[in-house]
PDB file of C-alpha atoms in Angstrom:
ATOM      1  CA  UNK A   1       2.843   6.464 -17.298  1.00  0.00           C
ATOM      2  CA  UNK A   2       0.376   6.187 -14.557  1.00  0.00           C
ATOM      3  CA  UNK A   3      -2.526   7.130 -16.930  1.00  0.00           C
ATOM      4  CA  UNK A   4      -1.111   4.568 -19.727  1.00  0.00           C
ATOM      5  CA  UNK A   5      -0.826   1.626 -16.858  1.00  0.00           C
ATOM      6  CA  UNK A   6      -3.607   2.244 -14.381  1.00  0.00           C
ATOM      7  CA  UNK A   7      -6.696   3.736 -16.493  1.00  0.00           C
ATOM      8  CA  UNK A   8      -6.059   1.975 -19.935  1.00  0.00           C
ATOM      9  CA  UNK A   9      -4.140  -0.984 -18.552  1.00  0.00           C
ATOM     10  CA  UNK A  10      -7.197  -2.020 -15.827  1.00  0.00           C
ATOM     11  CA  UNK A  11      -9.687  -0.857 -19.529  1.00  0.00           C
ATOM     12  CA  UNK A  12      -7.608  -3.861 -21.305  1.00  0.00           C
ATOM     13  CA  UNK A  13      -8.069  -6.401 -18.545  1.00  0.00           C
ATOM     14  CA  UNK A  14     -12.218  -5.521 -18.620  1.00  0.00           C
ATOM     15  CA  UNK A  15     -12.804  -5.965 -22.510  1.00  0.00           C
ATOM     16  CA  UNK A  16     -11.014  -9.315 -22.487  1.00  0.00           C
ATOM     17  CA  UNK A  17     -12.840 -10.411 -19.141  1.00  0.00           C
ATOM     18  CA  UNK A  18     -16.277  -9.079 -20.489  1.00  0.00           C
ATOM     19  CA  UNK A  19     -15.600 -11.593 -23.360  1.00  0.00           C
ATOM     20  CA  UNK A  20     -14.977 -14.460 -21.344  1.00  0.00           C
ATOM     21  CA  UNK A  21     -18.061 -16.034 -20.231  1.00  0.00           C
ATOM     22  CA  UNK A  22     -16.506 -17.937 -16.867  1.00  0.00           C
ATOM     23  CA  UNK A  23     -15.209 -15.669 -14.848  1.00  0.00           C
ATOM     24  CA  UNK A  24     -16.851 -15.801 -11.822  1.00  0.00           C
ATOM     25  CA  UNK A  25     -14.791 -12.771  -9.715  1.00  0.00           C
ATOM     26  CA  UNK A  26     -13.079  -9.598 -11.293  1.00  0.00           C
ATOM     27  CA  UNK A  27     -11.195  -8.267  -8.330  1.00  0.00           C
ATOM     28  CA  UNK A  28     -10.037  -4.723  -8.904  1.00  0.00           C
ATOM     29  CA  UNK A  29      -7.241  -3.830  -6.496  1.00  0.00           C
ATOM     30  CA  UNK A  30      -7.073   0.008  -6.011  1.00  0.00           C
ATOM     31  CA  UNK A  31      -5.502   1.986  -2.722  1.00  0.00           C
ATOM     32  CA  UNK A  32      -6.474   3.898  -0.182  1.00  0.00           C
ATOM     33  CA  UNK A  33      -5.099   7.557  -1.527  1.00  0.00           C
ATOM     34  CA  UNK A  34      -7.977   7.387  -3.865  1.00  0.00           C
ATOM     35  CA  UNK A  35      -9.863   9.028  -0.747  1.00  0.00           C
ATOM     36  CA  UNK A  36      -8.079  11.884  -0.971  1.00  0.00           C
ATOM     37  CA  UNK A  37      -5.735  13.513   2.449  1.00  0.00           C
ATOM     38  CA  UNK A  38      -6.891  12.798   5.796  1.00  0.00           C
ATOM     39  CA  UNK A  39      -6.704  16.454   6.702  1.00  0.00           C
ATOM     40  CA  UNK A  40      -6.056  15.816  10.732  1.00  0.00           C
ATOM     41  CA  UNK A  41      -5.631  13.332  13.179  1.00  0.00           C
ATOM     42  CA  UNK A  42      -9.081  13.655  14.526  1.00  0.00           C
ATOM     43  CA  UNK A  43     -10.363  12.968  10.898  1.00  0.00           C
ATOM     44  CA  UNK A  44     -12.954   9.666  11.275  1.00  0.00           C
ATOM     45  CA  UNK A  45     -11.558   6.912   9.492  1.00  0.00           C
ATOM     46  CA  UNK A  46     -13.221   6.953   5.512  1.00  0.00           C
ATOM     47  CA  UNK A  47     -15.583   4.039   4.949  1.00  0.00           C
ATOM     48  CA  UNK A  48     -16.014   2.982   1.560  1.00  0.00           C
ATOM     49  CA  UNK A  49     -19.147   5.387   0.506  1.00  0.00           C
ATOM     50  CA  UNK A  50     -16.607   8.481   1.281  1.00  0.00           C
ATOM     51  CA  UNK A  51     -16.455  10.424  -1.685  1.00  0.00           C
ATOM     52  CA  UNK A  52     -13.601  10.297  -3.956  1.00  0.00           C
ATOM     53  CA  UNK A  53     -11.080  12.798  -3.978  1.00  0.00           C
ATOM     54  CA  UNK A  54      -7.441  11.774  -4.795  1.00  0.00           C
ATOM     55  CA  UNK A  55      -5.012  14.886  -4.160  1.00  0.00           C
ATOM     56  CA  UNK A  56      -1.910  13.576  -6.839  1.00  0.00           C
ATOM     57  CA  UNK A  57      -1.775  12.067  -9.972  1.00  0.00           C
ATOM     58  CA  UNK A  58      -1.041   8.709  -9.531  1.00  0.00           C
ATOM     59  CA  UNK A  59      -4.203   8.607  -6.860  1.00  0.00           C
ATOM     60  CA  UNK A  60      -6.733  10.116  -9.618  1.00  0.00           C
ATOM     61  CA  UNK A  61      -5.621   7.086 -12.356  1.00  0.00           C
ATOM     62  CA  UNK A  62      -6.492   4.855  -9.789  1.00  0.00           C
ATOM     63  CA  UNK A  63      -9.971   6.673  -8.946  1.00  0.00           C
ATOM     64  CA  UNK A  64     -10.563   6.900 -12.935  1.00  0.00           C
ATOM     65  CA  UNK A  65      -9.775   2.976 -12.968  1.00  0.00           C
ATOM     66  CA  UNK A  66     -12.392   2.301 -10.709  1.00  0.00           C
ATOM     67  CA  UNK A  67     -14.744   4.234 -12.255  1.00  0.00           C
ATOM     68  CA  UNK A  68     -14.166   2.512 -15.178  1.00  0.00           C
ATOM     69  CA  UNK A  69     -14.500  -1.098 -13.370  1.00  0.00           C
ATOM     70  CA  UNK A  70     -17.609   0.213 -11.756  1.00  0.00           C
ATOM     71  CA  UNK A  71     -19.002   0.863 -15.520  1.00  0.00           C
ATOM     72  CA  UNK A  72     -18.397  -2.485 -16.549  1.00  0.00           C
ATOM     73  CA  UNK A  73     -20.598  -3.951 -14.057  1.00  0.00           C
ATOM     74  CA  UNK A  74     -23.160  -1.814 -14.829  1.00  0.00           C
ATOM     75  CA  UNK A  75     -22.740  -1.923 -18.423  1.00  0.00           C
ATOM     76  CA  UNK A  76     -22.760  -5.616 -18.767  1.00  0.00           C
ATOM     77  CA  UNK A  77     -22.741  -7.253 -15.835  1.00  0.00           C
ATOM     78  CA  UNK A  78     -19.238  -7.705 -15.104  1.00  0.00           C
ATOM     79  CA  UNK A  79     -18.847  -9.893 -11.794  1.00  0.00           C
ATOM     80  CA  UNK A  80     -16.550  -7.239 -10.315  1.00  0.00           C
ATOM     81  CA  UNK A  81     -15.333  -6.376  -6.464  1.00  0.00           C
ATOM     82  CA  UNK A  82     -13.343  -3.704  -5.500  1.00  0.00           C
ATOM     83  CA  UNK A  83     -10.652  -3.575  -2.740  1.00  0.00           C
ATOM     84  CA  UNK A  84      -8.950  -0.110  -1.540  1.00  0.00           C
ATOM     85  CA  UNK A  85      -5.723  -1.121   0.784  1.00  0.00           C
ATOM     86  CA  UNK A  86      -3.375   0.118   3.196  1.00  0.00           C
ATOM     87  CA  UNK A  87       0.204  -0.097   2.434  1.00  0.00           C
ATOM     88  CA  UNK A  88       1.506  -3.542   2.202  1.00  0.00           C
ATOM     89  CA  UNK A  89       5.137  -4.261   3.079  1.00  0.00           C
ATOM     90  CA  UNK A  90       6.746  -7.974   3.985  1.00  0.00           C
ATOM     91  CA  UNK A  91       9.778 -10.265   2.470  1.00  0.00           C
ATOM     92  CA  UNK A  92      10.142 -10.076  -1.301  1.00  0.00           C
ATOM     93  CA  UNK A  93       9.229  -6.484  -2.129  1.00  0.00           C
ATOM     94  CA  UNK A  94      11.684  -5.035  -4.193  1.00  0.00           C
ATOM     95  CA  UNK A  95      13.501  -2.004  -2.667  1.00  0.00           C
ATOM     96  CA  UNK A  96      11.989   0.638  -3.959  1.00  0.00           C
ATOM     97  CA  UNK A  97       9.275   1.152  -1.271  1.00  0.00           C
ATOM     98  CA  UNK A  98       9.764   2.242   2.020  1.00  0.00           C
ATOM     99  CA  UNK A  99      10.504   0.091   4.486  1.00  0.00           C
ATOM    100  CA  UNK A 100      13.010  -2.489   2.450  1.00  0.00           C
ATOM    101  CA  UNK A 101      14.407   1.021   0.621  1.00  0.00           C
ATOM    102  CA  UNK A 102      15.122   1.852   4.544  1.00  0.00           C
ATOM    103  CA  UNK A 103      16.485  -1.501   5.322  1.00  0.00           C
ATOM    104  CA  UNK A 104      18.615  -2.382   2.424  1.00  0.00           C
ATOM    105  CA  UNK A 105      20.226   1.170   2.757  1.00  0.00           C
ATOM    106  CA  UNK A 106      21.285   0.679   6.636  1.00  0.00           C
ATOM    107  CA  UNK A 107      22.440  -2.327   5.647  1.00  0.00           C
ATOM    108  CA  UNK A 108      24.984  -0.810   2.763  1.00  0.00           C
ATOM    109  CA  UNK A 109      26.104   2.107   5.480  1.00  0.00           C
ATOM    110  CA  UNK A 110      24.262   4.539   3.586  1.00  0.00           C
ATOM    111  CA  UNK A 111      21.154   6.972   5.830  1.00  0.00           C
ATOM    112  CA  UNK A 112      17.716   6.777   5.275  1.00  0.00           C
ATOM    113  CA  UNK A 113      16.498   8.948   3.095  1.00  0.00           C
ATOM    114  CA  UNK A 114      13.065  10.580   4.340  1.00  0.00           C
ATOM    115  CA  UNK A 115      10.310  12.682   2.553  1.00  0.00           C
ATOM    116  CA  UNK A 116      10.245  16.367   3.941  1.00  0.00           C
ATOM    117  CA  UNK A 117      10.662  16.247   8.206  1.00  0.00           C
ATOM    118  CA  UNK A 118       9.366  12.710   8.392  1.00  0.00           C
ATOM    119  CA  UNK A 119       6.328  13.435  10.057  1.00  0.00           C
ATOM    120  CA  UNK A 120       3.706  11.630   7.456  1.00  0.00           C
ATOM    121  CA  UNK A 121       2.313   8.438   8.671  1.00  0.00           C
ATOM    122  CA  UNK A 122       1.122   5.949   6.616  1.00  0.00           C
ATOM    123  CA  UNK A 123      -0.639   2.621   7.904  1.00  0.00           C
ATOM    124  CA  UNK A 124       1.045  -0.496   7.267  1.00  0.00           C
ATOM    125  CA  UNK A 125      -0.098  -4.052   6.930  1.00  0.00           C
ATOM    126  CA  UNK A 126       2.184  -7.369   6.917  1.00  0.00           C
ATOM    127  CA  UNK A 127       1.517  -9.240   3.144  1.00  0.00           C
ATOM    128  CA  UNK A 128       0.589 -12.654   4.708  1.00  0.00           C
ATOM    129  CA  UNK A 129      -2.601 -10.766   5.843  1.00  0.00           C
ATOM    130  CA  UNK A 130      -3.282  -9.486   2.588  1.00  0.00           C
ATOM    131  CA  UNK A 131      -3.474 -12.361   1.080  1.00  0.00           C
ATOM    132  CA  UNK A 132      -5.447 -13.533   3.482  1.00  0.00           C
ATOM    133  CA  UNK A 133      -7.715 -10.443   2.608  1.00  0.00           C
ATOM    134  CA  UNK A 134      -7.811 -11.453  -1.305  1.00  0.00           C
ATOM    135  CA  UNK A 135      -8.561 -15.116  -0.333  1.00  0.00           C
ATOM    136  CA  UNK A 136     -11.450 -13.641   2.251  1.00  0.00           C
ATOM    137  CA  UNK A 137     -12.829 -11.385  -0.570  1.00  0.00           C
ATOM    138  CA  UNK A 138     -12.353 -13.742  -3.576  1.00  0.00           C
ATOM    139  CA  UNK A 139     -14.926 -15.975  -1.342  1.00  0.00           C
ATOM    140  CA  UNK A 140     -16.851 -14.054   0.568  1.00  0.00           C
ATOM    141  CA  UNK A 141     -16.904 -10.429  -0.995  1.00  0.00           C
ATOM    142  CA  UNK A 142     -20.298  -9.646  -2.211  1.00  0.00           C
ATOM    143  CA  UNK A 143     -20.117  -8.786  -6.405  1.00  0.00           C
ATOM    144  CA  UNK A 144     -20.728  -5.274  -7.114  1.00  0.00           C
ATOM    145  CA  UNK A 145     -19.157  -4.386  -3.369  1.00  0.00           C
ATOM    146  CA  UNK A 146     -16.142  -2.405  -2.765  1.00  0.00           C
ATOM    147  CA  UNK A 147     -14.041  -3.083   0.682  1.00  0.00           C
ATOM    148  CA  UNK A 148     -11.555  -1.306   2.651  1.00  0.00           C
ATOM    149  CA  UNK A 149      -8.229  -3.409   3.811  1.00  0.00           C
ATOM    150  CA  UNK A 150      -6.365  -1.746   6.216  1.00  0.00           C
ATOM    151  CA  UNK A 151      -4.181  -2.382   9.454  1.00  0.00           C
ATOM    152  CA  UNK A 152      -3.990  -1.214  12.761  1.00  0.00           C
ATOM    153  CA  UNK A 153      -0.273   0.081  12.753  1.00  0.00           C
ATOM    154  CA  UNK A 154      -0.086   3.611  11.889  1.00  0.00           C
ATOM    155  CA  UNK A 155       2.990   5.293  12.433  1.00  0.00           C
ATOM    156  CA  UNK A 156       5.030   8.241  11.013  1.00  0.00           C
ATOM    157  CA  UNK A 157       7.594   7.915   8.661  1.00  0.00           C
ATOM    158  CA  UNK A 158      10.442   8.897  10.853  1.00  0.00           C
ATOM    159  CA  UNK A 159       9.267   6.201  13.390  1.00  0.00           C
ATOM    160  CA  UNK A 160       9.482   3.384  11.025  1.00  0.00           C
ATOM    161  CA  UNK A 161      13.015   4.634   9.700  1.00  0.00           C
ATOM    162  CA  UNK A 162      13.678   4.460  13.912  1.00  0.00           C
ATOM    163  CA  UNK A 163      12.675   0.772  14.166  1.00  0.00           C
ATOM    164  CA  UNK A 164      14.403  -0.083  11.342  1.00  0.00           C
ATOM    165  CA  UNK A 165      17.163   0.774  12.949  1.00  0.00           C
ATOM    166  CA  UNK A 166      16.417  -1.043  16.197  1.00  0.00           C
ATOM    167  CA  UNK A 167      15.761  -4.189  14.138  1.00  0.00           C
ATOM    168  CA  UNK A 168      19.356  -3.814  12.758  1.00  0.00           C
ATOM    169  CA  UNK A 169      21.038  -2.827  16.392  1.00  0.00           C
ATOM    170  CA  UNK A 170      21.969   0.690  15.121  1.00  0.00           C
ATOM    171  CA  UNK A 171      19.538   2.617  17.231  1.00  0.00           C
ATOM    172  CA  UNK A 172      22.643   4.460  18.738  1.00  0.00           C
ATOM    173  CA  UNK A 173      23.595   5.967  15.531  1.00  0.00           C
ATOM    174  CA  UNK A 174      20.009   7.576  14.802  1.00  0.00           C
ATOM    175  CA  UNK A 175      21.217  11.002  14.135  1.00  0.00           C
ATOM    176  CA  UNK A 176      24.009  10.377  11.856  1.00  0.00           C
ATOM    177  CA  UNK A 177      21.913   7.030   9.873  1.00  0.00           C
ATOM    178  CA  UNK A 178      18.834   9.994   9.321  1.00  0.00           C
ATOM    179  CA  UNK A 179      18.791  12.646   6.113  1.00  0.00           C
ATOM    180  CA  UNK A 180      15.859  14.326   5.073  1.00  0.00           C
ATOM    181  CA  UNK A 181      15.188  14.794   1.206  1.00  0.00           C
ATOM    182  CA  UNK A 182      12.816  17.457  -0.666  1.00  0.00           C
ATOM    183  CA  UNK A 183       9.193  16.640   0.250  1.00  0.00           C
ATOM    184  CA  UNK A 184       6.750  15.367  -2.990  1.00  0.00           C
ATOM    185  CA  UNK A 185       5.272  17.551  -4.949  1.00  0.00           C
ATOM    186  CA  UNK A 186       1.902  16.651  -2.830  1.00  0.00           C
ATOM    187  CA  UNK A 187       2.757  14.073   0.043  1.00  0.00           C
ATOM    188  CA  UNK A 188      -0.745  13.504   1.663  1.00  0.00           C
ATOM    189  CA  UNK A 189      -0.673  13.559   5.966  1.00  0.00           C
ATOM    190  CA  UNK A 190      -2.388  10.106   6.477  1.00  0.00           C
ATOM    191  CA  UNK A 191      -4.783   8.011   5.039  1.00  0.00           C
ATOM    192  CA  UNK A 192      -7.353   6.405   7.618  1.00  0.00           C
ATOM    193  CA  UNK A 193      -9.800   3.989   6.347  1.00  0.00           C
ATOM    194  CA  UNK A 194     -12.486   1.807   8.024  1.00  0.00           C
ATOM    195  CA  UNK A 195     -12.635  -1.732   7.897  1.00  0.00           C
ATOM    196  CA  UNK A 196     -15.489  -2.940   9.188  1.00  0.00           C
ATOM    197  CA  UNK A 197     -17.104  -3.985   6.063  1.00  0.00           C
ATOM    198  CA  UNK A 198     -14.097  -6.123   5.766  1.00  0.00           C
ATOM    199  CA  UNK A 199     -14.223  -7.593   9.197  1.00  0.00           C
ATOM    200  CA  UNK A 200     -17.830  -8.911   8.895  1.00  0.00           C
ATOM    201  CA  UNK A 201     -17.063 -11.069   6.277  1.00  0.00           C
ATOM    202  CA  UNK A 202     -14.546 -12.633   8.684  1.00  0.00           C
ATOM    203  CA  UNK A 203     -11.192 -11.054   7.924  1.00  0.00           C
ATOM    204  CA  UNK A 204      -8.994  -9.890  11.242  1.00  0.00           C
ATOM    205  CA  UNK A 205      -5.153  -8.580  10.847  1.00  0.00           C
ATOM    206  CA  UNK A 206      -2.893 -11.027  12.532  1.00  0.00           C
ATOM    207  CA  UNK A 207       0.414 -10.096  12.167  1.00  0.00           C
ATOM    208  CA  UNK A 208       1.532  -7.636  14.879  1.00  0.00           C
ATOM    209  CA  UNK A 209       3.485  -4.742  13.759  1.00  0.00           C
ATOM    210  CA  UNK A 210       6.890  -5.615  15.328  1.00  0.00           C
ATOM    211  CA  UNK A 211       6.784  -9.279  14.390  1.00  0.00           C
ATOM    212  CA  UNK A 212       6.122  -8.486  10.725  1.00  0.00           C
ATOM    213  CA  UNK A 213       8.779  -5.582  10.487  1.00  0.00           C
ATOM    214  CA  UNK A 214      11.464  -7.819  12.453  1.00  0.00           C
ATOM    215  CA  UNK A 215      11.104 -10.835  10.096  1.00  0.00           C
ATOM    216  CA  UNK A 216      10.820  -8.831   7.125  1.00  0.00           C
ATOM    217  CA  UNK A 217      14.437  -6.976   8.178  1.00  0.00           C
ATOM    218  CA  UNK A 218      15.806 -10.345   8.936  1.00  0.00           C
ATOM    219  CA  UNK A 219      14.998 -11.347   5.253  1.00  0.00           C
ATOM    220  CA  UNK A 220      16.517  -8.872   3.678  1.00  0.00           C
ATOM    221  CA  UNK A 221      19.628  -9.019   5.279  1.00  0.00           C
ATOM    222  CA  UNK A 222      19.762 -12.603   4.131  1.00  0.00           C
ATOM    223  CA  UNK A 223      18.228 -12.470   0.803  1.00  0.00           C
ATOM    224  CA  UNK A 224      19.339  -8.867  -0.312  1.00  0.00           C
ATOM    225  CA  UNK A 225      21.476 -10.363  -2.700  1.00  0.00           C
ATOM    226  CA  UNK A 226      19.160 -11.532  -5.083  1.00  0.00           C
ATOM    227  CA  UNK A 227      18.038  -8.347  -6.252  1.00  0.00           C
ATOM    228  CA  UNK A 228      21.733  -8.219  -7.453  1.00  0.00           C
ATOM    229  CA  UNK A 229      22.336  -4.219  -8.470  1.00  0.00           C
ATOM    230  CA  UNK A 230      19.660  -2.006  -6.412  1.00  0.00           C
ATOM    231  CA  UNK A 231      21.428   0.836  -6.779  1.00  0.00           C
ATOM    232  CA  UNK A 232      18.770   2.914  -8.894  1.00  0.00           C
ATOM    233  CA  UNK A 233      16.059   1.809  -6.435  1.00  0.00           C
ATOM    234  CA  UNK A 234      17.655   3.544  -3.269  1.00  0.00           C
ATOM    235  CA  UNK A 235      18.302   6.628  -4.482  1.00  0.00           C
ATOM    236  CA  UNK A 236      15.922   9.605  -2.644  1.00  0.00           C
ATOM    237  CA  UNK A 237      12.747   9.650  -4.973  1.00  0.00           C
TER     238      UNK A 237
END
């Protein structure tokens, strides 16, 4: 499915914009795991010439994709940009990623369901800033260019599950509100990417860490209803 969606998918979307003769920007959104594991927490933070090399899967259709991107600007001139991004959480996101997955399942009485001992991190960046990102790149970005967006707010797994919690007032029940589920079949340590390309274009992240997490909580426990039946989504992946 990956393969089907990401490499032929993203190979659909470049015949029909090679054939339109007005597009002026062919923005490419990939991720950060196509870098591959950061292998410590001393590892420099991967600028956008670090080599390729996606550990899983879903990471390698996404490198594959951008190869192919990279081919149509080459090939014929395609006005493209690519973007590799941090994880982006924030009101709306439906409840199969982490942190409204967390949320929505404190706030049915059910525990958190973490990867393997919880001990991952993963950088996370509020969605208002990514936009702002997109709208920076979109008008700025350089064609041909590829740019790293990333935040500042790298935490483990098990910490975010913990503020979760705290944003919900059930910090006293941590124990008991905490399960731990077989790991993936390759769950990368970190990612850590540099943004400085991104930053000289004018782009800063805005949106501290607790202010996005606590209004993003808030929303779902006022909105969670709209999703109607969730059920599939919060089952341990």
């Amino acid at each position: 499915q990956f393969t089907h969606n990401n490499i032929f998918g993203t190979h659909v979307l470049l015949e029909s914009a090679k054939l339109c003769p007005s597009i002026k920007r062919f923005i490419h959104v990939s991720t950060d795991e196509v870098y591959g594991e950061g292998e410590d927490f001393e590892t420099d933070p991967m600028k956008e010439t670090h080599i390729l090399e996606p550990t899983n899967p879903y990471a390698a259709t996404k490198a594959g994709a951008e190869f192919l991107v990279k081919s149509y600007h080459r090939s014929f001139d395609l006005p493209i940009i690519i973007t590799r991004g941090n994880n982006v959480y924030g009101p709306h996101q439906y409840p199969e990623k982490m942190i409204p997955k967390f949320a929505n399942q404190l706030l049915r009485g059910r525990p958190v369901t973490l990867h393997g001992d919880g001990s991952n991190t993963r950088n996370f960046l509020y969605v208002k800033d990514v936009a702002a990102a997109f709208d920076c790149i979109l008008h700025k970005g350089k064609i041909g260019e590829t740019y790293n967006i990333g935040g500042s707010n790298e935490l483990p797994n098990v910490e975010v599950a913990k503020q979760i919690m705290k944003c919900l007032g059930l910090e006293a029940r941590q124990e008991e509100l905490i399960t731990f589920v077989p790991d993936r079949m390759f769950n990368d340590l970190r990612y850590t990417i540099n943004c400085s390309k991104l930053h000289a274009l004018g782009w800063t992240e805005t949106t501290p860490w607790e202010e996005g997490l606590k209004s993003t909580v808030e929303w779902y426990k006022e909105f969670t209803s709209r999703y109607g039946n969730i059920d599939s989504a919060l089952v341990a992946h």
